[in-house]
CSV table of C-alpha atoms in Angstrom, one decimal:
chain,number,residue,atom,x,y,z
A,1,MET,CA,0.0,0.0,0.0
A,2,PRO,CA,1.2,3.6,-0.7
A,3,PHE,CA,2.5,5.4,2.4
A,4,SER,CA,0.3,7.8,4.3
A,5,GLY,CA,-0.1,11.2,2.6
A,6,TYR,CA,1.0,10.0,-0.8
A,7,HIS,CA,-1.0,11.2,-3.7
A,8,ARG,CA,-0.5,10.7,-7.4
A,9,HIS,CA,-0.5,13.6,-9.9
A,10,GLY,CA,-3.6,13.2,-12.0
A,11,THR,CA,-2.0,12.2,-15.2
A,12,GLN,CA,-3.3,10.7,-18.4
A,13,GLN,CA,-2.6,7.0,-18.7
A,14,VAL,CA,-0.4,5.9,-21.7
A,15,ARG,CA,-0.1,2.3,-22.9
A,16,ILE,CA,3.4,1.3,-24.1
A,17,GLY,CA,3.0,-2.2,-25.4
A,18,GLN,CA,1.7,-4.1,-22.4
A,19,VAL,CA,2.9,-1.6,-19.9
A,20,ALA,CA,0.6,1.2,-18.5
A,21,VAL,CA,2.3,4.5,-17.5
A,22,GLY,CA,0.4,7.2,-15.7
A,23,GLY,CA,-3.1,7.4,-14.2
A,24,ASP,CA,-3.5,4.9,-11.5
A,25,ALA,CA,-0.7,2.6,-12.7
A,26,PRO,CA,2.4,2.1,-10.5
A,27,VAL,CA,5.5,4.0,-11.3
A,28,VAL,CA,7.4,2.2,-14.1
A,29,VAL,CA,11.1,1.5,-14.2
A,30,GLN,CA,13.0,2.0,-17.4
A,31,SER,CA,16.6,1.9,-18.6
A,32,MET,CA,18.7,2.4,-21.8
A,33,THR,CA,21.2,0.3,-23.6
A,34,ASN,CA,24.8,1.5,-24.3
A,35,THR,CA,25.5,-1.0,-27.1
A,36,ASP,CA,25.8,-0.2,-30.8
A,37,THR,CA,22.2,-0.8,-31.8
A,38,ALA,CA,23.3,-2.1,-35.2
A,39,ASP,CA,24.9,-5.0,-33.3
A,40,VAL,CA,21.8,-7.1,-33.1
A,41,ALA,CA,23.2,-9.8,-30.8
A,42,SER,CA,24.8,-7.6,-28.2
A,43,THR,CA,21.9,-5.2,-28.1
A,44,ALA,CA,19.3,-7.9,-27.8
A,45,GLU,CA,21.4,-9.6,-25.0
A,46,GLN,CA,21.7,-6.3,-23.1
A,47,ILE,CA,18.0,-5.6,-23.4
A,48,TYR,CA,17.3,-9.1,-22.1
A,49,GLN,CA,19.6,-8.6,-19.1
A,50,LEU,CA,18.0,-5.3,-18.3
A,51,ALA,CA,14.6,-6.8,-18.5
A,52,GLN,CA,15.7,-9.8,-16.3
A,53,ALA,CA,17.0,-7.2,-13.8
A,54,GLY,CA,13.5,-5.7,-13.7
A,55,SER,CA,13.5,-2.9,-16.4
A,56,GLU,CA,9.9,-2.6,-17.6
A,57,LEU,CA,10.8,-0.4,-20.6
A,58,VAL,CA,14.2,-0.3,-22.4
A,59,ARG,CA,15.3,2.5,-24.7
A,60,VAL,CA,17.8,2.1,-27.6
A,61,THR,CA,19.6,4.6,-29.7
A,62,VAL,CA,18.4,4.8,-33.3
A,63,ASN,CA,20.8,7.2,-34.9
A,64,ASN,CA,21.6,5.8,-38.4
A,65,GLU,CA,20.3,3.5,-41.1
A,66,ALA,CA,22.1,0.5,-39.7
A,67,SER,CA,20.5,0.9,-36.2
A,68,ALA,CA,17.1,1.5,-37.7
A,69,ALA,CA,17.4,-1.6,-39.9
A,70,ALA,CA,18.5,-3.7,-36.8
A,71,VAL,CA,15.5,-2.8,-34.6
A,72,PRO,CA,13.1,-5.4,-36.0
A,73,HIS,CA,15.8,-8.1,-35.8
A,74,ILE,CA,16.4,-7.1,-32.2
A,75,ARG,CA,12.7,-7.5,-31.5
A,76,ASP,CA,12.7,-11.0,-33.1
A,77,ALA,CA,15.8,-12.0,-31.1
A,78,LEU,CA,14.1,-11.0,-27.9
A,79,ALA,CA,10.9,-12.9,-28.8
A,80,ALA,CA,13.0,-16.0,-29.3
A,81,LYS,CA,14.2,-15.6,-25.7
A,82,GLY,CA,10.6,-15.2,-24.6
A,83,CYS,CA,11.2,-11.5,-23.7
A,84,ASP,CA,8.4,-9.1,-24.6
A,85,VAL,CA,9.8,-5.9,-22.9
A,86,PRO,CA,8.7,-2.8,-24.9
A,87,ILE,CA,11.6,-1.2,-26.8
A,88,ILE,CA,11.7,2.6,-27.1
A,89,GLY,CA,13.5,4.3,-30.0
A,90,ASP,CA,15.6,7.3,-29.1
A,91,PHE,CA,15.7,9.8,-32.1
A,92,HIS,CA,17.8,12.9,-32.6
A,93,TYR,CA,18.4,15.0,-35.7
A,94,ASN,CA,17.4,12.5,-38.3
A,95,GLY,CA,14.5,10.6,-36.7
A,96,HIS,CA,11.9,11.9,-39.2
A,97,ARG,CA,13.9,10.3,-42.1
A,98,LEU,CA,14.7,7.0,-40.3
A,99,LEU,CA,11.1,6.4,-39.3
A,100,ALA,CA,10.0,7.1,-42.9
A,101,ASP,CA,12.6,5.0,-44.6
A,102,TYR,CA,12.4,2.1,-42.2
A,103,PRO,CA,8.7,1.4,-41.5
A,104,ALA,CA,9.6,-2.0,-40.0
A,105,CYS,CA,11.6,-0.1,-37.3
A,106,ALA,CA,8.7,2.3,-36.8
A,107,GLU,CA,6.4,-0.7,-36.2
A,108,ALA,CA,8.7,-2.8,-34.1
A,109,LEU,CA,9.3,0.0,-31.6
A,110,ALA,CA,6.7,0.4,-28.7
A,111,LYS,CA,7.4,4.2,-28.3
A,112,TYR,CA,9.4,7.0,-29.9
A,113,ARG,CA,11.4,9.5,-28.0
A,114,ILE,CA,11.6,12.9,-29.7
A,115,ASN,CA,13.8,15.8,-28.6
A,116,PRO,CA,12.2,19.0,-29.9
A,117,GLY,CA,15.5,20.8,-29.4
A,118,ASN,CA,17.2,19.0,-32.3
A,119,VAL,CA,14.5,18.0,-34.7
A,120,GLY,CA,15.5,20.9,-37.0
A,121,PHE,CA,15.3,24.7,-37.3
A,122,GLY,CA,12.7,27.1,-38.4
A,123,GLN,CA,10.2,25.8,-41.0
A,124,LYS,CA,12.2,22.6,-41.3
A,125,GLN,CA,11.7,22.0,-37.6
A,126,ASP,CA,8.0,22.2,-37.9
A,127,MET,CA,7.9,19.9,-40.9
A,128,GLN,CA,10.2,17.3,-39.4
A,129,TYR,CA,8.5,17.3,-36.1
A,130,ALA,CA,5.1,16.9,-37.7
A,131,ALA,CA,6.4,14.0,-39.8
A,132,MET,CA,7.5,12.1,-36.7
A,133,ILE,CA,4.2,12.7,-35.0
A,134,GLN,CA,2.3,11.6,-38.1
A,135,THR,CA,4.4,8.4,-38.1
A,136,ALA,CA,3.5,7.8,-34.5
A,137,ILE,CA,-0.2,8.3,-35.3
A,138,ARG,CA,0.0,6.0,-38.3
A,139,HIS,CA,1.6,3.2,-36.3
A,140,ALA,CA,-0.5,3.9,-33.2
A,141,LYS,CA,2.6,4.5,-31.1
A,142,PRO,CA,3.0,6.8,-28.0
A,143,VAL,CA,5.7,9.5,-28.0
A,144,ARG,CA,7.9,10.9,-25.2
A,145,ILE,CA,8.6,14.5,-25.9
A,146,GLY,CA,11.9,14.7,-24.1
A,147,VAL,CA,13.4,18.1,-23.5
A,148,ASN,CA,17.0,18.3,-22.2
A,149,TRP,CA,18.7,21.5,-21.1
A,150,GLY,CA,21.9,20.3,-22.9
A,151,SER,CA,20.0,20.5,-26.2
A,152,LEU,CA,17.3,23.0,-25.5
A,153,ASP,CA,15.3,24.5,-28.4
A,154,GLN,CA,17.3,27.7,-28.9
A,155,GLN,CA,14.3,29.5,-30.5
A,156,VAL,CA,12.2,29.1,-27.4
A,157,LEU,CA,15.1,30.1,-25.2
A,158,ALA,CA,15.8,33.2,-27.3
A,159,ARG,CA,12.2,34.2,-27.3
A,160,LEU,CA,11.8,34.0,-23.5
A,161,MET,CA,15.2,35.7,-22.9
A,162,ASP,CA,14.0,38.6,-25.1
A,163,GLU,CA,10.7,38.9,-23.2
A,164,ASN,CA,12.5,38.8,-19.9
A,165,ALA,CA,15.0,41.5,-21.0
A,166,ALA,CA,12.0,43.8,-21.8
A,167,LEU,CA,10.7,43.6,-18.2
A,168,SER,CA,11.3,46.4,-15.8
A,169,GLU,CA,12.6,43.8,-13.3
A,170,PRO,CA,14.1,40.9,-15.3
A,171,GLN,CA,14.3,37.5,-13.7
A,172,ASP,CA,17.5,35.5,-13.2
A,173,ALA,CA,18.8,33.7,-16.3
A,174,ALA,CA,18.5,30.3,-14.5
A,175,VAL,CA,14.8,30.9,-13.9
A,176,ILE,CA,14.3,31.7,-17.6
A,177,MET,CA,16.2,28.5,-18.5
A,178,ARG,CA,13.9,26.4,-16.4
A,179,GLU,CA,10.9,28.2,-18.0
A,180,ALA,CA,12.2,27.5,-21.4
A,181,LEU,CA,12.4,23.8,-20.7
A,182,ILE,CA,8.8,23.8,-19.5
A,183,VAL,CA,7.5,25.9,-22.4
A,184,SER,CA,9.3,23.8,-25.0
A,185,ALA,CA,7.8,20.6,-23.6
A,186,LEU,CA,4.3,21.9,-23.3
A,187,GLU,CA,4.2,23.7,-26.6
A,188,SER,CA,5.6,20.6,-28.4
A,189,ALA,CA,2.9,18.5,-26.7
A,190,LYS,CA,0.2,20.9,-27.7
A,191,ARG,CA,1.5,20.9,-31.3
A,192,ALA,CA,1.4,17.1,-31.3
A,193,GLU,CA,-2.2,17.1,-30.2
A,194,GLU,CA,-3.0,19.6,-32.9
A,195,ILE,CA,-1.5,17.2,-35.5
A,196,GLY,CA,-3.8,14.5,-34.1
A,197,LEU,CA,-1.8,12.6,-31.5
A,198,GLY,CA,-4.0,12.0,-28.4
A,199,ALA,CA,-3.0,13.2,-25.0
A,200,ASP,CA,-3.2,9.5,-23.9
A,201,ARG,CA,-0.2,8.8,-26.2
A,202,ILE,CA,2.0,11.6,-24.9
A,203,ILE,CA,4.6,11.5,-22.1
A,204,ILE,CA,6.8,14.5,-21.4
A,205,SER,CA,10.1,15.0,-19.7
A,206,CYS,CA,12.4,17.9,-18.9
A,207,LYS,CA,15.7,16.6,-17.9
A,208,VAL,CA,18.5,18.6,-16.1
A,209,SER,CA,21.6,17.6,-14.2
A,210,ARG,CA,21.1,19.6,-11.0
A,211,VAL,CA,18.8,18.4,-8.2
A,212,GLN,CA,17.0,21.6,-7.3
A,213,ASP,CA,16.5,22.6,-10.9
A,214,LEU,CA,14.9,19.2,-11.6
A,215,ILE,CA,12.5,19.5,-8.7
A,216,ALA,CA,11.5,23.1,-9.6
A,217,VAL,CA,10.8,22.2,-13.3
A,218,TYR,CA,8.7,19.1,-12.5
A,219,ARG,CA,6.7,20.8,-9.9
A,220,GLU,CA,5.7,23.3,-12.6
A,221,LEU,CA,5.1,20.6,-15.2
A,222,ALA,CA,2.8,18.9,-12.8
A,223,ARG,CA,1.0,22.1,-11.9
A,224,ARG,CA,0.4,23.1,-15.6
A,225,SER,CA,-0.4,19.8,-17.3
A,226,SER,CA,-1.9,16.4,-16.9
A,227,TYR,CA,0.5,14.6,-19.3
A,228,ALA,CA,2.2,11.5,-18.0
A,229,LEU,CA,5.7,12.4,-16.7
A,230,HIS,CA,9.0,10.7,-17.1
A,231,LEU,CA,11.5,11.5,-14.3
A,232,GLY,CA,15.3,11.4,-14.5
A,233,LEU,CA,18.3,13.4,-13.5
A,234,THR,CA,20.2,13.5,-16.7
A,235,GLU,CA,24.0,12.9,-16.6
A,236,ALA,CA,23.7,12.0,-12.9
A,237,GLY,CA,27.3,10.8,-12.7
A,238,MET,CA,29.1,7.7,-11.6
A,239,GLY,CA,28.9,5.6,-8.5
A,240,SER,CA,27.6,7.1,-5.2
A,241,LYS,CA,27.4,10.6,-6.6
A,242,GLY,CA,25.0,9.6,-9.3
A,243,ILE,CA,23.0,7.4,-7.0
A,244,VAL,CA,22.7,10.0,-4.2
A,245,ALA,CA,21.8,12.9,-6.6
A,246,SER,CA,19.2,10.8,-8.4
A,247,THR,CA,17.7,9.6,-5.2
A,248,ALA,CA,17.5,13.1,-3.7
A,249,ALA,CA,15.8,14.5,-6.8
A,250,LEU,CA,13.4,11.7,-7.6
A,251,SER,CA,12.4,10.9,-4.1
A,252,THR,CA,11.3,14.4,-3.4
A,253,LEU,CA,9.1,14.5,-6.5
A,254,LEU,CA,7.7,11.0,-6.0
A,255,GLN,CA,6.9,11.9,-2.4
A,256,GLU,CA,4.7,14.7,-3.8
A,257,GLY,CA,3.0,12.3,-6.3
A,258,ILE,CA,4.9,13.6,-9.3
A,259,GLY,CA,6.3,11.1,-11.8
A,260,ASP,CA,4.9,8.1,-13.7
A,261,THR,CA,8.1,6.5,-15.0
A,262,ILE,CA,11.7,6.8,-13.9
A,263,ARG,CA,15.2,6.2,-15.2
A,264,ILE,CA,18.5,6.5,-13.2
A,265,SER,CA,21.1,7.8,-15.6
A,266,LEU,CA,24.2,6.4,-14.0
A,267,THR,CA,27.6,6.5,-15.7
A,268,PRO,CA,28.7,2.9,-15.6
A,269,GLU,CA,31.8,2.0,-13.7
A,270,PRO,CA,34.6,0.5,-15.9
A,271,ASN,CA,33.4,-3.0,-16.8
A,272,GLY,CA,30.4,-2.3,-14.6
A,273,ASP,CA,26.9,-3.8,-14.9
A,274,ARG,CA,24.5,-1.7,-16.9
A,275,ALA,CA,21.7,-3.2,-14.8
A,276,GLN,CA,22.8,-1.2,-11.7
A,277,GLU,CA,20.6,1.7,-12.9
A,278,VAL,CA,17.6,-0.6,-12.8
A,279,ILE,CA,18.4,-1.9,-9.3
A,280,VAL,CA,18.8,1.7,-8.0
A,281,ALA,CA,15.4,2.7,-9.5
A,282,GLN,CA,13.8,-0.3,-7.9
A,283,GLU,CA,15.4,0.4,-4.6
A,284,ILE,CA,14.2,4.0,-4.6
A,285,LEU,CA,10.6,2.9,-5.2
A,286,GLN,CA,10.7,0.0,-2.8
A,287,SER,CA,12.4,2.0,0.0
A,288,MET,CA,9.6,4.6,-0.3
A,289,GLY,CA,6.9,1.9,-0.1
A,290,LEU,CA,5.6,2.6,-3.6
A,291,ARG,CA,6.4,-0.8,-5.2
A,292,SER,CA,7.9,-4.1,-4.3
A,293,PHE,CA,10.4,-5.8,-6.6
A,294,THR,CA,12.6,-8.2,-4.6
A,295,PRO,CA,12.8,-9.3,-1.0
A,296,GLN,CA,14.5,-6.7,1.1
A,297,VAL,CA,17.5,-7.5,3.3
A,298,THR,CA,17.8,-5.5,6.6
A,299,ALA,CA,21.4,-5.6,7.8
A,300,CYS,CA,23.2,-3.7,10.5
A,301,PRO,CA,26.2,-1.4,9.6
A,302,GLY,CA,28.6,-3.2,12.0
A,303,CYS,CA,30.5,-1.8,14.9
A,304,GLY,CA,33.2,-2.8,17.4
A,305,ARG,CA,31.0,-5.7,18.4
A,306,THR,CA,31.1,-7.1,14.9
A,307,THR,CA,34.7,-7.3,13.9
A,308,SER,CA,33.9,-10.7,12.2
A,309,THR,CA,33.0,-10.4,8.5
A,310,VAL,CA,30.6,-13.3,8.7
A,311,PHE,CA,27.4,-11.2,8.9
A,312,GLN,CA,28.6,-8.9,6.1
A,313,GLU,CA,29.4,-11.9,3.8
A,314,LEU,CA,26.0,-13.5,4.8
A,315,ALA,CA,24.1,-10.3,4.1
A,316,ASP,CA,25.8,-9.9,0.7
A,317,SER,CA,25.3,-13.5,-0.3
A,318,ILE,CA,21.6,-13.6,0.7
A,319,GLN,CA,20.9,-10.3,-1.1
A,320,LYS,CA,22.6,-11.5,-4.3
A,321,PHE,CA,20.8,-14.9,-4.0
A,322,LEU,CA,17.4,-13.3,-3.6
A,323,ARG,CA,17.8,-10.9,-6.6
A,324,ALA,CA,19.2,-13.7,-8.8
A,325,GLN,CA,16.2,-15.9,-8.0
A,326,MET,CA,13.5,-13.3,-8.4
A,327,PRO,CA,13.0,-13.7,-12.2
A,328,THR,CA,11.9,-17.2,-11.4
A,329,TRP,CA,10.2,-16.7,-8.1
A,330,LYS,CA,8.0,-13.8,-9.3
A,331,THR,CA,6.4,-16.2,-11.8
A,332,GLN,CA,5.9,-18.9,-9.1
A,333,TYR,CA,5.0,-17.3,-5.8
A,334,GLU,CA,2.4,-14.6,-5.1
A,335,GLY,CA,3.8,-11.7,-3.1
A,336,VAL,CA,7.3,-13.0,-2.6
A,337,GLU,CA,8.8,-9.7,-3.7
A,338,ALA,CA,7.5,-8.1,-0.4
A,339,MET,CA,9.3,-10.5,1.9
A,340,ASN,CA,11.7,-9.0,4.4
A,341,VAL,CA,14.9,-10.8,5.5
A,342,ALA,CA,17.1,-9.6,8.4
A,343,VAL,CA,20.8,-10.4,8.7
A,344,MET,CA,22.1,-8.9,11.9
A,345,GLY,CA,25.6,-8.9,13.3
A,346,CYS,CA,25.3,-9.1,17.1
A,347,ILE,CA,22.9,-9.5,20.1
A,348,VAL,CA,22.1,-5.8,20.7
A,349,ASN,CA,19.5,-5.2,18.0
A,350,GLY,CA,19.8,-8.5,16.2
A,351,PRO,CA,17.1,-10.6,17.9
A,352,GLY,CA,14.6,-7.7,17.8
A,353,GLU,CA,15.2,-6.9,14.1
A,354,SER,CA,15.1,-10.5,13.2
A,355,LYS,CA,11.7,-10.9,15.0
A,356,HIS,CA,10.3,-8.0,13.0
A,357,ALA,CA,11.4,-9.6,9.7
A,358,ASP,CA,9.6,-12.4,8.0
A,359,ILE,CA,12.7,-14.5,8.5
A,360,GLY,CA,15.9,-13.3,10.2
A,361,ILE,CA,19.2,-14.4,11.7
A,362,SER,CA,21.1,-12.8,14.5
A,363,LEU,CA,24.8,-13.6,14.5
A,364,PRO,CA,26.7,-13.5,17.8
A,365,GLY,CA,29.2,-10.7,17.2
A,366,THR,CA,32.8,-10.6,18.4
A,367,GLY,CA,34.3,-13.0,20.8
A,368,GLU,CA,31.2,-15.1,21.3
A,369,GLN,CA,30.5,-18.7,20.3
A,370,PRO,CA,29.3,-19.0,16.6
A,371,VAL,CA,25.7,-19.5,17.6
A,372,ALA,CA,23.0,-17.8,15.5
A,373,PRO,CA,19.3,-18.0,16.3
A,374,VAL,CA,16.9,-17.9,13.4
A,375,PHE,CA,13.5,-16.3,13.7
A,376,VAL,CA,10.5,-17.0,11.4
A,377,ASP,CA,7.4,-14.8,11.7
A,378,GLY,CA,8.6,-13.4,15.0
A,379,LYS,CA,9.4,-16.8,16.6
A,380,LYS,CA,12.7,-18.5,17.2
A,381,VAL,CA,12.7,-21.7,15.2
A,382,ALA,CA,16.3,-22.8,15.0
A,383,THR,CA,19.9,-22.1,16.1
A,384,LEU,CA,22.6,-22.5,13.5
A,385,ARG,CA,26.2,-23.3,14.5
A,386,GLY,CA,29.5,-23.9,12.8
A,387,ASP,CA,31.0,-23.1,9.4
A,388,ARG,CA,27.9,-23.7,7.3
A,389,ILE,CA,25.6,-21.0,8.7
A,390,SER,CA,25.3,-19.2,5.4
A,391,GLU,CA,24.3,-22.3,3.4
A,392,GLU,CA,21.9,-23.5,6.1
A,393,PHE,CA,20.2,-20.1,6.4
A,394,GLN,CA,19.9,-19.8,2.7
A,395,ALA,CA,18.1,-23.2,2.6
A,396,MET,CA,15.8,-22.0,5.3
A,397,VAL,CA,14.9,-18.9,3.3
A,398,VAL,CA,14.0,-21.1,0.3
A,399,GLU,CA,11.9,-23.4,2.5
A,400,TYR,CA,10.1,-20.3,4.0
A,401,ILE,CA,9.2,-19.1,0.5
A,402,GLN,CA,7.9,-22.4,-0.6
A,403,THR,CA,5.7,-22.8,2.5
A,404,ARG,CA,4.6,-19.2,3.0
A,405,TYR,CA,3.8,-17.9,-0.5
A,406,ALA,CA,1.1,-19.6,-2.5
A,407,PRO,CA,2.1,-20.9,-5.9
A,408,LYS,CA,0.6,-18.7,-8.6
A,409,ASP,CA,-0.8,-21.6,-10.6
A,410,LYS,CA,-2.7,-23.0,-7.6
A,411,LYS,CA,-4.1,-19.5,-6.8
A,412,ALA,CA,-5.3,-19.2,-10.4
A,413,ALA,CA,-6.9,-22.6,-10.3
C-alpha cells in the first residue's frame, strides 16, 4: 500500500506495449542500452539482461540507417528468448527520415522519444517534427517529448530571454532557462495534439543535471499539465554521486505524487553492470513503499561488536541470491517480492530486528560462540552453528518461501 499522505499527480494513462504508464498505474522503471544498436546480438542480449533485472521499458539509440534496420531483428531475437519488454527508439536530428525510410523499425518500436531541441530549425523543424508525430499516429505509437537542457530549443530560449529583458525587473537567467524547458515541452505536446496525437499517447520529460532545478521544473510541469511524466536526473554521474543525486531529486518528487516512470542515468563503472541503474530505480521505489520488486534484506552497519566479517558476507550472499532468484520466483509465488529478511551482526539489536522480519538471523558478534538464532514470523525456530551457517540459512529462506507464499498456478486454479 502507498505510504500515508502519498498522492498521485492526476495524469493521463499511456499504454506502451503491455505496460501502463500514468493514471493509477504504478511508477514504471526503465533503462537504456549502451551497445551499438546495429549490433543485433549484443543489443538484444543487453536488453534481455536489463529486462531480467526488472526494467519494464528499455530504450535504444536509433541514430543511423544500420541501427534502424536492426531494430526489427532485435525484437525478433528477444521474442526468441521469450522476452516481450517494450523497446523505445531514441531519435535525434534524423528521426523523421529514419522512421519514414524504415517502416519496420517504426512498427517494431513500442514508443518514440523525440527531442524538440534537435528536430530541426525554423520551418524545417515544424515539418520534421510533424512528420515524426504523423508516423506515430499511423503506427498507433505513443511518444515521449523529451526536452533536455543540454540540447534546448534555442528559438524558445531566445524568445523567452528577449521577453525577460524587456521587463522592468528581469528575472535571473536560471529561472528563464527552467521556464524555457517547460514551455518547450508543453508547446511541443500541444502541437502534437493539434496534429492528431491523443494526450493519452504523450509522455513528457524535462531533464536537467542539478537536483534543485529538476525539482522546480517538474513541480511546474505537474501544476500546468496532466500529461504522464518521465523523471530522470540527466547525466547524474558515476557511483555514489549519481545514486545520491538521483535519489535526492526523484524521491522528493515521488513523495509529492509527481512522476509516472523513472530512469536512473548512471555513468557505468569501468566494466560495470548496466543493470545497476535498474536496481537503483527499484530500490528507490521500494524504499519509499511505492512498489515491491525483490525481498529486502535488513542488515546492521557493523560496529566494534562485529569485527567478524561473517554477517557482512552472509548479508551480501543472501541479497545477491534473492535478486538472482526473483525472475523465477515472481512467476511462481504470489507476493514473494514483499518479503523482508534480516541479517544482523550481534545480540544488541539483532534478535529484535530478526523478529520484526519475515525471516531473520542474528549472529553473535565478536568473541562469542558461533551460535546464530533464526526467527520466522517473530518466533525462534532454530539455532545455527559452525561453518555452514550461510548455506543453512539460505536453505531456510528457500523453505520459507515455498511454504509461506502460494504458488501462482494454484491460486489461479
